[in-house]
Coordinates of C-alpha atoms and ligand atoms in Angstrom, one line a residue:
Chain K
M18 CA 261.1 291.6 167.8
A19 CA 260.4 288.0 167.6
N20 CA 259.9 286.5 164.1
K21 CA 258.4 283.5 162.5
I22 CA 260.7 280.9 161.1
T23 CA 260.0 277.8 159.0
L24 CA 261.6 274.5 160.0
N25 CA 261.5 270.9 158.8
L26 CA 259.9 268.9 161.6
I27 CA 260.4 265.3 162.5
T28 CA 258.7 263.4 165.4
C29 CA 260.5 260.5 167.0
R30 CA 260.6 258.5 170.2
T31 CA 262.9 259.5 173.0
I32 CA 263.7 257.5 176.1
Q33 CA 262.1 260.2 178.3
Q34 CA 258.9 259.9 176.2
G35 CA 258.9 256.1 176.6
V36 CA 259.4 256.3 180.4
G37 CA 256.7 259.0 180.6
M38 CA 254.3 257.0 178.6
E39 CA 254.7 254.0 181.0
A40 CA 254.5 256.3 184.0
G41 CA 251.0 257.2 182.6
K42 CA 249.7 259.5 179.9
T43 CA 248.5 261.9 182.6
S44 CA 251.8 262.0 184.4
K45 CA 254.1 264.9 184.7
K46 CA 257.0 262.8 183.3
Y47 CA 255.0 262.3 180.1
F48 CA 254.0 266.0 179.9
D49 CA 257.6 267.1 180.4
A50 CA 259.0 264.7 177.9
C51 CA 256.6 265.4 175.0
T52 CA 255.6 269.1 175.2
I53 CA 258.9 270.3 173.8
I54 CA 260.4 271.1 170.4
H55 CA 264.1 270.5 170.0
M56 CA 265.7 273.2 168.0
H57 CA 269.3 274.1 166.8
P58 CA 270.9 277.1 168.6
E59 CA 271.1 278.9 165.2
D60 CA 267.4 278.6 164.8
F61 CA 266.9 280.1 168.3
K62 CA 268.9 283.1 167.1
K63 CA 266.8 283.4 164.0
L64 CA 263.6 283.2 166.0
G65 CA 264.9 285.7 168.4
A66 CA 263.9 283.6 171.4
W67 CA 265.5 282.4 174.6
K68 CA 265.8 278.7 175.4
N69 CA 262.7 277.3 177.3
T70 CA 260.2 279.8 175.9
N71 CA 256.8 278.6 174.8
V72 CA 256.3 278.7 171.0
K73 CA 253.4 278.1 168.7
V74 CA 254.2 275.5 166.0
T75 CA 251.9 275.5 163.0
S76 CA 251.7 273.0 160.1
S77 CA 249.3 272.6 157.2
V78 CA 246.8 270.9 159.5
G79 CA 246.9 272.9 162.7
S80 CA 249.0 274.4 165.5
V81 CA 250.1 273.5 169.0
I82 CA 251.9 275.2 171.8
V83 CA 255.1 273.6 173.1
K84 CA 258.3 274.7 174.8
A85 CA 261.4 275.3 172.7
V86 CA 264.5 273.6 174.1
E87 CA 268.0 273.1 172.9
T88 CA 268.6 269.6 171.8
R89 CA 271.0 267.1 173.3
E90 CA 270.9 264.9 170.2
D91 CA 272.4 267.3 167.6
L92 CA 270.2 268.6 164.8
V93 CA 271.3 270.5 161.8
P94 CA 270.0 274.1 161.5
G95 CA 266.6 274.1 159.9
L96 CA 265.6 270.7 161.4
A97 CA 263.4 270.4 164.5
H98 CA 262.1 267.5 166.5
I99 CA 259.0 267.1 168.7
P100 CA 258.9 263.7 170.6
M101 CA 255.9 261.6 169.4
G102 CA 252.7 262.0 171.4
P103 CA 249.4 263.8 171.2
W104 CA 251.0 267.2 171.0
A105 CA 253.1 266.4 168.0
N106 CA 250.1 264.7 166.4
R107 CA 248.1 267.9 166.6
I108 CA 250.2 269.0 163.6
V109 CA 251.2 265.8 161.9
P110 CA 249.5 265.7 158.4
A111 CA 247.2 262.6 158.3
Y112 CA 247.6 262.1 154.5
T113 CA 249.4 258.7 153.9
F114 CA 250.2 258.6 150.2
S115 CA 248.2 255.4 150.1
T116 CA 250.8 253.6 152.3
G117 CA 248.8 253.8 155.6
E118 CA 251.6 255.8 157.2
P119 CA 251.0 259.5 157.9
C120 CA 253.7 262.0 157.5
F121 CA 255.4 261.7 160.9
K122 CA 258.8 262.9 159.7
G123 CA 259.7 265.7 157.4
F124 CA 257.0 268.3 157.0
P125 CA 257.3 272.1 157.1
V126 CA 256.2 274.0 160.2
D127 CA 256.2 277.7 161.2
V128 CA 257.5 278.5 164.6
E129 CA 256.8 281.7 166.5
V130 CA 257.2 282.9 170.0
A131 CA 254.1 282.5 172.2
T132 CA 255.4 283.3 175.7
N133 CA 252.0 283.8 177.3
E134 CA 250.2 280.8 175.8
R135 CA 249.6 277.8 178.0
I136 CA 250.6 274.2 177.0
M137 CA 247.6 271.9 177.2
G138 CA 247.6 268.5 179.1
A139 CA 247.8 265.2 177.3
I140 CA 244.1 264.4 177.4
E141 CA 243.1 268.0 177.0
V142 CA 245.0 268.4 173.8
V143 CA 243.1 265.5 172.2
Q144 CA 239.7 266.3 173.7
D145 CA 240.1 269.9 172.7
A146 CA 240.6 269.0 169.0
C147 CA 237.7 266.5 169.1
G148 CA 235.4 269.1 170.6
L149 CA 234.8 267.1 173.7
I150 CA 235.7 269.9 176.2
R151 CA 232.7 271.5 177.7
K152 CA 233.2 275.1 178.5
Chain O
M6 CA 258.9 237.5 202.8
P7 CA 259.4 239.3 199.5
K8 CA 260.6 237.0 196.7
D9 CA 262.4 237.3 193.4
V10 CA 260.7 236.2 190.2
T11 CA 263.5 235.5 187.7
D12 CA 263.6 235.3 183.9
V13 CA 260.7 237.7 183.5
I14 CA 260.0 238.9 180.0
C15 CA 259.8 242.7 179.7
P16 CA 256.5 243.8 178.1
F17 CA 257.5 247.1 176.6
C18 CA 259.6 247.0 173.5
G19 CA 260.3 244.6 170.6
T20 CA 263.5 243.5 172.2
L21 CA 261.5 241.4 174.7
C22 CA 264.4 241.1 177.2
D23 CA 264.0 237.8 179.0
D24 CA 266.3 238.3 182.0
V25 CA 264.4 240.7 184.1
V26 CA 264.2 240.0 187.9
V27 CA 261.2 241.3 189.7
T28 CA 260.9 241.3 193.5
V29 CA 257.3 240.9 194.6
S30 CA 255.6 241.2 198.0
D31 CA 254.7 238.1 200.0
D32 CA 251.0 238.2 199.0
N33 CA 251.9 238.3 195.3
K34 CA 250.1 241.6 194.9
T35 CA 252.7 244.3 194.7
I36 CA 255.9 244.8 192.7
L37 CA 258.7 246.0 195.0
S38 CA 261.6 246.4 192.7
V39 CA 262.8 245.6 189.2
K40 CA 266.3 244.5 188.2
N41 CA 268.0 244.3 184.7
A42 CA 265.3 246.2 182.8
C43 CA 266.0 249.5 181.2
A44 CA 264.4 252.7 182.4
I45 CA 261.3 252.2 180.3
G46 CA 260.9 248.6 181.1
A47 CA 261.2 249.3 184.8
E48 CA 258.6 252.0 184.6
K49 CA 256.2 249.6 182.9
F50 CA 256.5 247.2 185.9
N51 CA 256.4 250.0 188.4
H52 CA 253.2 251.4 186.9
Q53 CA 251.4 248.3 188.2
R54 CA 251.5 249.6 191.8
L55 CA 250.8 253.3 191.1
P56 CA 247.7 254.6 192.9
G57 CA 244.7 255.8 191.0
R58 CA 244.5 252.8 188.7
V59 CA 241.0 252.3 187.2
K60 CA 239.6 248.9 188.3
R61 CA 236.2 248.7 186.8
P62 CA 234.8 249.7 183.3
R63 CA 233.6 253.2 182.8
M64 CA 230.9 254.6 180.5
R65 CA 230.7 258.2 179.3
Q66 CA 227.6 260.0 180.4
P67 CA 225.7 262.7 178.4
D68 CA 227.5 265.4 180.5
G69 CA 230.9 264.2 179.5
T70 CA 231.8 262.6 182.8
Y71 CA 232.5 258.9 183.3
K72 CA 230.5 256.6 185.4
E73 CA 231.6 253.2 186.8
V74 CA 229.7 250.3 185.3
S75 CA 229.9 246.5 185.7
Y76 CA 232.0 244.3 183.4
D77 CA 228.7 242.7 182.2
E78 CA 227.2 246.0 181.3
A79 CA 230.3 247.2 179.4
I80 CA 230.6 243.9 177.6
D81 CA 226.9 243.9 176.5
W82 CA 227.3 247.5 175.2
T83 CA 230.4 246.5 173.3
A84 CA 228.8 243.4 171.7
K85 CA 225.8 245.4 170.7
M86 CA 228.0 248.1 169.1
L87 CA 229.9 245.4 167.2
V88 CA 226.8 243.6 165.9
K89 CA 225.1 246.8 164.9
S90 CA 228.0 248.4 163.0
R91 CA 228.6 247.1 159.5
K92 CA 232.3 248.1 159.5
T93 CA 234.2 248.3 162.8
L94 CA 237.8 249.3 163.0
M95 CA 239.4 246.8 165.5
Y96 CA 242.8 248.4 166.0
G97 CA 245.7 247.8 168.4
W98 CA 246.7 244.4 169.7
A99 CA 250.4 245.3 170.2
S100 CA 250.4 245.1 174.0
T101 CA 248.4 241.9 174.3
S102 CA 249.1 238.2 173.8
C103 CA 248.7 236.1 170.6
Q104 CA 246.0 234.1 172.4
A105 CA 243.9 237.2 172.9
M106 CA 244.4 238.2 169.3
S107 CA 243.0 235.0 168.0
I108 CA 239.8 235.5 170.0
G109 CA 239.6 239.1 168.7
H110 CA 239.9 237.8 165.1
E111 CA 237.0 235.4 165.7
I112 CA 234.8 238.3 166.7
A113 CA 236.0 240.3 163.7
E114 CA 235.0 237.5 161.3
K115 CA 231.5 237.3 162.9
V116 CA 230.8 241.1 162.9
G117 CA 232.7 242.0 159.7
G118 CA 235.4 244.1 161.3
I119 CA 238.7 245.4 160.0
V120 CA 241.6 244.2 162.1
D121 CA 244.7 246.4 162.1
N122 CA 247.7 246.7 164.4
C123 CA 250.3 249.3 165.2
A124 CA 252.4 248.4 162.2
T125 CA 250.0 250.5 160.3
V126 CA 251.7 253.7 161.6
C127 CA 255.1 252.0 162.2
H128 CA 256.6 249.3 160.2
G129 CA 253.7 248.9 157.8
S130 CA 256.0 250.3 155.0
S131 CA 258.5 247.6 155.8
L132 CA 255.8 244.9 155.6
I133 CA 254.8 246.2 152.1
A134 CA 258.4 246.1 151.0
I135 CA 258.9 242.6 152.4
E136 CA 255.8 241.4 150.5
D137 CA 257.4 243.0 147.4
V138 CA 261.0 241.8 147.5
G139 CA 261.3 239.3 150.4
V140 CA 263.7 239.7 153.4
P141 CA 267.0 238.0 154.1
S142 CA 267.0 238.1 157.9
C143 CA 268.2 236.2 161.0
T144 CA 267.6 236.0 164.7
L145 CA 269.1 238.3 167.3
G146 CA 271.1 235.4 168.6
E147 CA 272.9 235.2 165.3
V148 CA 273.6 238.9 165.5
K149 CA 275.1 238.4 168.9
N150 CA 277.2 235.4 167.9
R151 CA 278.2 236.4 164.3
A152 CA 277.7 240.0 163.3
D153 CA 280.9 242.1 162.9
R154 CA 279.4 244.9 160.7
V155 CA 276.4 246.5 162.3
I156 CA 274.5 249.4 160.6
F157 CA 271.7 251.3 162.4
W158 CA 269.8 253.2 159.6
G159 CA 267.2 255.6 160.7
C160 CA 266.8 254.0 164.1
N161 CA 267.8 255.1 167.6
P162 CA 267.9 252.0 169.9
A163 CA 269.6 254.1 172.6
H164 CA 266.2 255.6 173.1
A165 CA 263.7 253.2 171.6
H166 CA 265.2 249.8 172.4
P167 CA 267.6 250.7 175.2
R168 CA 269.1 247.2 175.9
H169 CA 269.3 246.1 172.3
M170 CA 272.9 247.3 171.9
S171 CA 274.1 245.6 175.1
R172 CA 272.3 242.4 174.6
Y173 CA 272.7 241.8 170.9
S174 CA 274.1 244.4 168.6
I175 CA 277.1 246.2 169.9
F176 CA 278.6 245.1 173.2
P177 CA 278.0 241.4 173.8
R178 CA 280.6 238.7 173.2
G179 CA 279.4 235.8 171.2
F180 CA 280.6 232.5 169.8
F181 CA 282.4 234.0 166.8
T182 CA 282.5 237.5 168.2
V183 CA 284.7 236.9 171.2
K184 CA 286.1 240.4 171.2
G185 CA 282.6 241.9 171.7
H186 CA 282.5 245.6 170.9
K187 CA 286.1 245.7 169.8
G188 CA 285.5 243.1 167.1
R189 CA 282.6 244.9 165.6
K190 CA 282.4 247.9 163.4
I191 CA 279.3 250.0 164.1
Y192 CA 277.8 252.5 161.6
C193 CA 274.9 254.8 162.1
V194 CA 273.1 256.6 159.3
D195 CA 270.7 259.3 160.6
C196 CA 269.7 262.9 160.0
R197 CA 270.5 263.7 163.6
Y198 CA 273.6 262.9 165.6
T199 CA 271.7 260.6 168.0
D200 CA 272.8 258.9 171.2
T201 CA 273.1 255.7 169.0
A202 CA 275.4 257.6 166.6
K203 CA 277.6 258.4 169.6
C204 CA 278.2 254.7 170.1
A205 CA 279.1 254.2 166.5
D206 CA 282.5 254.0 164.9
T207 CA 281.2 255.9 161.9
F208 CA 278.4 258.3 161.7
I209 CA 276.9 259.1 158.3
Q210 CA 274.7 262.2 158.4
V211 CA 272.1 262.0 155.7
Q212 CA 270.0 265.0 154.8
Q213 CA 266.5 264.4 156.2
G214 CA 264.4 262.7 153.5
F215 CA 267.3 261.5 151.3
D216 CA 267.7 258.0 152.5
Y217 CA 266.5 256.4 149.3
E218 CA 269.1 258.2 147.3
L219 CA 271.8 257.3 149.8
L220 CA 270.8 253.6 149.8
D221 CA 270.9 253.7 146.1
A222 CA 274.4 255.2 146.2
F223 CA 275.5 252.4 148.5
R224 CA 274.3 249.9 145.9
T225 CA 276.0 251.8 143.2
A226 CA 279.3 251.9 145.1
A227 CA 279.1 248.2 145.9
R228 CA 279.0 247.5 142.2
G229 CA 282.0 249.8 141.6
E230 CA 280.1 252.3 139.5
A231 CA 280.6 256.1 139.5
L232 CA 278.8 258.4 142.0
P233 CA 278.2 262.1 142.0
D234 CA 280.3 264.2 144.4
T235 CA 277.7 264.1 147.2
V236 CA 274.5 262.1 147.7
G237 CA 272.0 263.2 150.3
G238 CA 274.7 265.4 151.8
V239 CA 277.3 262.6 152.1
P240 CA 280.6 262.9 150.1
K241 CA 281.2 260.0 147.7
E242 CA 284.6 259.2 149.2
K243 CA 282.8 258.3 152.5
I244 CA 280.3 256.1 150.7
Y245 CA 283.0 254.1 148.9
E246 CA 285.0 253.8 152.1
V247 CA 282.1 252.5 154.1
V248 CA 281.0 250.1 151.4
E249 CA 284.6 248.6 151.2
E250 CA 284.6 248.2 155.0
L251 CA 281.3 246.4 154.8
K252 CA 282.5 244.1 152.1
G253 CA 285.4 243.2 154.4
G254 CA 283.2 241.9 157.2
R255 CA 282.2 238.2 157.7
F256 CA 278.6 238.9 158.7
G257 CA 276.8 242.3 158.3
I258 CA 273.4 243.4 159.5
I259 CA 271.3 246.5 158.8
F260 CA 268.9 247.5 161.5
F261 CA 266.4 250.0 160.3
G262 CA 263.6 252.0 162.0
M263 CA 261.2 254.8 161.6
G264 CA 263.8 257.0 159.9
L265 CA 263.1 255.0 156.8
T266 CA 259.5 254.0 157.2
H267 CA 258.1 257.5 158.1
T268 CA 260.0 259.6 155.7
M269 CA 259.3 260.3 152.1
G270 CA 259.5 257.2 150.0
R271 CA 258.2 254.9 152.8
N272 CA 258.1 251.4 151.5
H273 CA 260.5 252.2 148.7
N274 CA 263.2 253.1 151.2
I275 CA 262.9 249.7 152.7
D276 CA 262.7 248.1 149.3
E277 CA 266.0 249.7 148.5
A278 CA 267.6 248.7 151.9
I279 CA 266.6 245.1 151.3
C280 CA 268.0 245.2 147.8
L281 CA 271.3 246.6 149.2
T282 CA 271.3 243.7 151.6
R283 CA 270.9 241.3 148.7
D284 CA 273.6 243.0 146.7
M285 CA 276.0 242.8 149.6
N286 CA 275.6 239.0 149.7
D287 CA 277.7 238.9 146.5
F288 CA 280.6 239.8 148.7
T289 CA 279.8 238.5 152.2
K290 CA 277.0 237.4 154.4
F291 CA 274.5 240.2 154.9
V292 CA 271.1 240.4 156.6
I293 CA 268.5 243.0 157.5
M294 CA 266.1 243.4 160.4
A295 CA 263.3 245.9 161.2
M296 CA 263.5 247.4 164.7
R297 CA 260.0 246.5 165.7
G298 CA 259.0 248.9 168.4
H299 CA 255.8 248.2 170.2
W300 CA 256.1 245.0 172.2
N301 CA 254.0 242.2 170.5
V302 CA 253.2 244.0 167.2
T303 CA 255.3 241.3 165.5
G304 CA 253.0 238.7 167.1
S305 CA 249.9 240.4 165.7
G306 CA 251.5 240.3 162.2
Q307 CA 252.2 236.6 162.7
V308 CA 248.7 235.6 163.9
L309 CA 247.0 237.7 161.2
G310 CA 249.5 236.3 158.7
W311 CA 248.8 232.6 159.4
Q312 CA 245.1 233.2 159.7
Y313 CA 244.4 235.5 156.7
G314 CA 247.7 235.8 154.8
F315 CA 248.2 239.5 155.5
P316 CA 250.2 240.9 158.5
Y317 CA 248.1 244.0 159.1
A318 CA 245.1 246.0 157.9
V319 CA 242.9 242.9 157.3
D320 CA 239.4 243.8 156.1
L321 CA 237.0 241.0 157.1
S322 CA 233.9 243.0 156.3
R323 CA 233.0 240.5 153.6
R324 CA 233.3 237.8 156.3
D325 CA 234.2 234.9 154.1
Q326 CA 237.2 236.6 152.5
A327 CA 240.0 238.6 153.9
R328 CA 241.2 241.7 151.9
H329 CA 244.2 243.9 152.5
Q330 CA 245.1 247.0 150.5
T331 CA 247.4 249.7 152.0
G332 CA 245.8 253.1 151.7
E333 CA 242.3 251.4 151.7
T334 CA 242.1 249.1 154.7
T335 CA 244.7 250.9 156.8
S336 CA 243.4 252.5 160.0
V337 CA 244.5 256.1 159.3
D338 CA 243.1 256.1 155.8
L339 CA 239.8 254.5 157.0
L340 CA 239.4 257.2 159.6
N341 CA 240.5 260.0 157.2
R342 CA 237.8 258.9 154.8
N343 CA 235.2 258.5 157.6
E344 CA 234.6 255.0 156.5
V345 CA 234.1 253.0 159.6
E346 CA 230.9 253.0 161.7
A347 CA 232.4 252.1 165.1
C348 CA 235.9 251.9 166.7
F349 CA 237.2 249.1 169.0
Y350 CA 240.6 249.8 170.4
I351 CA 242.6 247.3 172.4
A352 CA 246.1 247.4 173.9
T353 CA 247.3 250.6 172.3
D354 CA 246.7 254.3 172.3
P355 CA 245.8 255.7 168.9
G356 CA 244.7 258.9 170.7
A357 CA 248.3 259.7 171.4
H358 CA 249.8 258.3 168.3
F359 CA 247.5 258.9 165.3
P360 CA 247.4 262.3 163.6
I361 CA 244.7 264.4 165.2
N362 CA 242.5 264.5 162.1
A363 CA 242.1 260.7 162.2
M364 CA 241.2 260.9 165.9
I365 CA 238.7 263.6 165.3
S366 CA 236.9 261.3 162.9
S367 CA 237.2 258.5 165.4
S368 CA 235.7 260.5 168.2
K369 CA 232.5 260.9 166.3
K370 CA 231.9 257.1 166.3
P371 CA 230.8 254.8 169.0
T372 CA 234.1 253.7 170.6
V373 CA 235.2 251.1 173.1
T374 CA 238.8 251.0 174.4
I375 CA 240.3 248.0 176.3
D376 CA 243.4 249.1 178.1
P377 CA 244.9 248.6 181.5
H378 CA 245.3 252.4 182.1
I379 CA 243.7 255.7 181.4
N380 CA 245.2 257.1 178.2
C381 CA 244.4 259.7 175.4
T382 CA 242.1 257.2 173.7
T383 CA 240.1 256.0 176.7
E384 CA 239.1 259.7 177.3
I385 CA 237.5 260.1 173.9
S386 CA 235.8 256.7 174.1
D387 CA 232.2 255.8 175.1
V388 CA 233.4 252.8 177.1
H389 CA 236.7 252.1 178.7
I390 CA 237.3 248.5 179.9
P391 CA 240.3 248.2 182.1
V392 CA 242.2 244.8 182.0
A393 CA 245.1 243.1 183.6
M394 CA 248.6 244.0 182.2
V395 CA 249.8 241.3 179.9
G396 CA 253.3 240.2 180.8
V397 CA 252.9 241.5 184.3
E398 CA 249.6 240.3 185.7
V399 CA 248.9 237.6 183.2
G400 CA 251.1 235.5 180.9
G401 CA 250.7 234.8 177.1
C402 CA 252.7 234.4 174.0
A403 CA 254.5 237.4 172.4
Y404 CA 256.9 237.6 169.4
R405 CA 260.3 239.3 169.6
M406 CA 261.3 241.7 166.7
D407 CA 263.1 238.8 165.0
N408 CA 259.9 236.7 164.9
V409 CA 260.9 234.4 167.8
P410 CA 257.9 233.6 170.0
I411 CA 258.4 233.8 173.7
E412 CA 256.0 232.7 176.5
T413 CA 255.7 235.6 178.9
R414 CA 255.3 235.2 182.6
K415 CA 252.8 236.4 185.2
V416 CA 254.6 238.2 187.9
V417 CA 251.8 239.5 190.3
E418 CA 248.1 239.1 190.8
P419 CA 245.9 241.7 189.0
P420 CA 243.7 243.9 191.2
E421 CA 240.8 241.9 192.7
G422 CA 238.1 241.2 190.2
M423 CA 240.0 242.6 187.2
L424 CA 239.6 240.5 184.0
T425 CA 242.3 239.8 181.5
D426 CA 242.1 240.6 177.7
E427 CA 241.4 237.0 176.9
E428 CA 238.5 236.9 179.4
V429 CA 236.9 240.1 178.3
L430 CA 237.2 239.1 174.6
T431 CA 235.8 235.7 175.3
K432 CA 232.8 237.2 177.0
I433 CA 232.3 239.7 174.2
N434 CA 232.5 236.8 171.7
N435 CA 229.9 234.8 173.6
R436 CA 227.6 237.8 173.8
V437 CA 228.0 238.5 170.1
D438 CA 227.0 234.9 169.4
E439 CA 223.8 235.3 171.6
L440 CA 222.9 238.5 169.8
L441 CA 223.5 237.1 166.3
A442 CA 221.4 234.0 167.2
K443 CA 218.6 236.3 168.1
G444 CA 219.0 238.1 164.8
G445 CA 220.9 241.2 165.8
A446 CA 221.3 243.8 168.5
Ligands
SF4_501 S1 265.2 247.1 176.0 FE1 263.0 246.9 175.7 S2 262.5 244.8 176.3 FE2 264.5 245.3 177.2 S3 264.0 246.1 179.2 FE3 264.1 247.9 177.9 S4 262.0 248.2 177.2 FE4 262.1 246.2 178.1

């Protein structure tokens, strides 16, 4: 039985994200680089999920579907990382504490398995939130 | 015959590598290969020849699709939007030249816009701290030639500035650093064991969000005062040991990044890092530098700085006076509060990099985006004006992360009939003049 776990999330640049961005926001490289959440092996166990399964990540402002992967750059258990981009920003709290800077690093999220959910495209994920997709 | 263009400036990150070699086709139209650049830089050049590039402005239709329009039509629409709106957010500027920025600022003064750049979600915190306590800094050349203690705090150049370490901070041999890597001690402070940490001699793993405490502990240790057993997850013995090693150097530098500016504490983290730098100068030479990410974001800060006195988030809505207040005139706050009447984005992609709630607010306003490529912002805009890529298809001045201005080079011709940022902004400026002379849109 899959569970829901709470993690501390940070969003950062990765070189794959940079390359993907320059290859084009609609490119597969960008999609592959940014639609993932890096998690520690122990958190995979707690979640009861295999590597490379789709998960739903929910913060105080919304949720997004991404793929859970094991990180190359070591995290500590309880800390997770989604590369910066429109997917990560679906859940980044916009409040800035009067500094102008939103909370890109260090906010709590719930992670649960969502094997059958589809990951949206880069433009779709923004247009969807803005109500610009016509059904 | 294909020819090599040498000493090309890379237009991606704040390192502004100036040794790139690009091979272009005989007709000056296509980039064939790129040498010396890192993976991201090379991709930036290669994007120039990708098929499917938009070559003419597009306007959104009532059914949500986009229709090609002429440059004149798009410029007229933009000028009318700017003149009509009492408060327009004019955000971006980081991938364009300083020359284009100054034209943009002229428009902002006329229409009462708010000019903001990517620092607002990046090193804005650093700029606040620098305004508060100053900054003892240097150029990257000095780092290469002198630095023997290098600290990467909350930054990951292995991913974000891939050639920074080989050109300036870890590996190169310089005048006083003849042994290169061997003569330097490298430290990395991060909450993750990053690829940069793997290049460091000492990795200090700080608990996420405890950088302020750890910086404070470094200052305490430097003064020889007592510390608790651990600070931010780091044992006190390690802190004392590292501080002693730092004192033993001849020239130390702290490079810091989003790990400090984005976490809890924001500007106070940087404040503390700068104060640590100042304290270390009681023992040896020490400097600090922000790892500015997005190419010419430093230049935007410079141009705004010398024109209005503030490096970002400059509110010109009163036209004859510039105001700046973080939390008030910063883009994300303006959008969160639904305070602007229109959005004008240039040379950046807030759609991908702003929190979604800010972009939902933005998508409800008339919006124009000027960018060479389709991105997450163009697809929620009313008008998208494609332009030539600065640093690839047109030259212009850009500032490196250490505030050194560099004149970038044109490598290939832009697609036929494609205007540059400067040309588009000049045309908008002229059209705004015409409209204002007539008494409005
Ligand atoms: S390090 Fe930065 S400036 Fe240098 S080639 Fe890579 S992306 Fe370009």
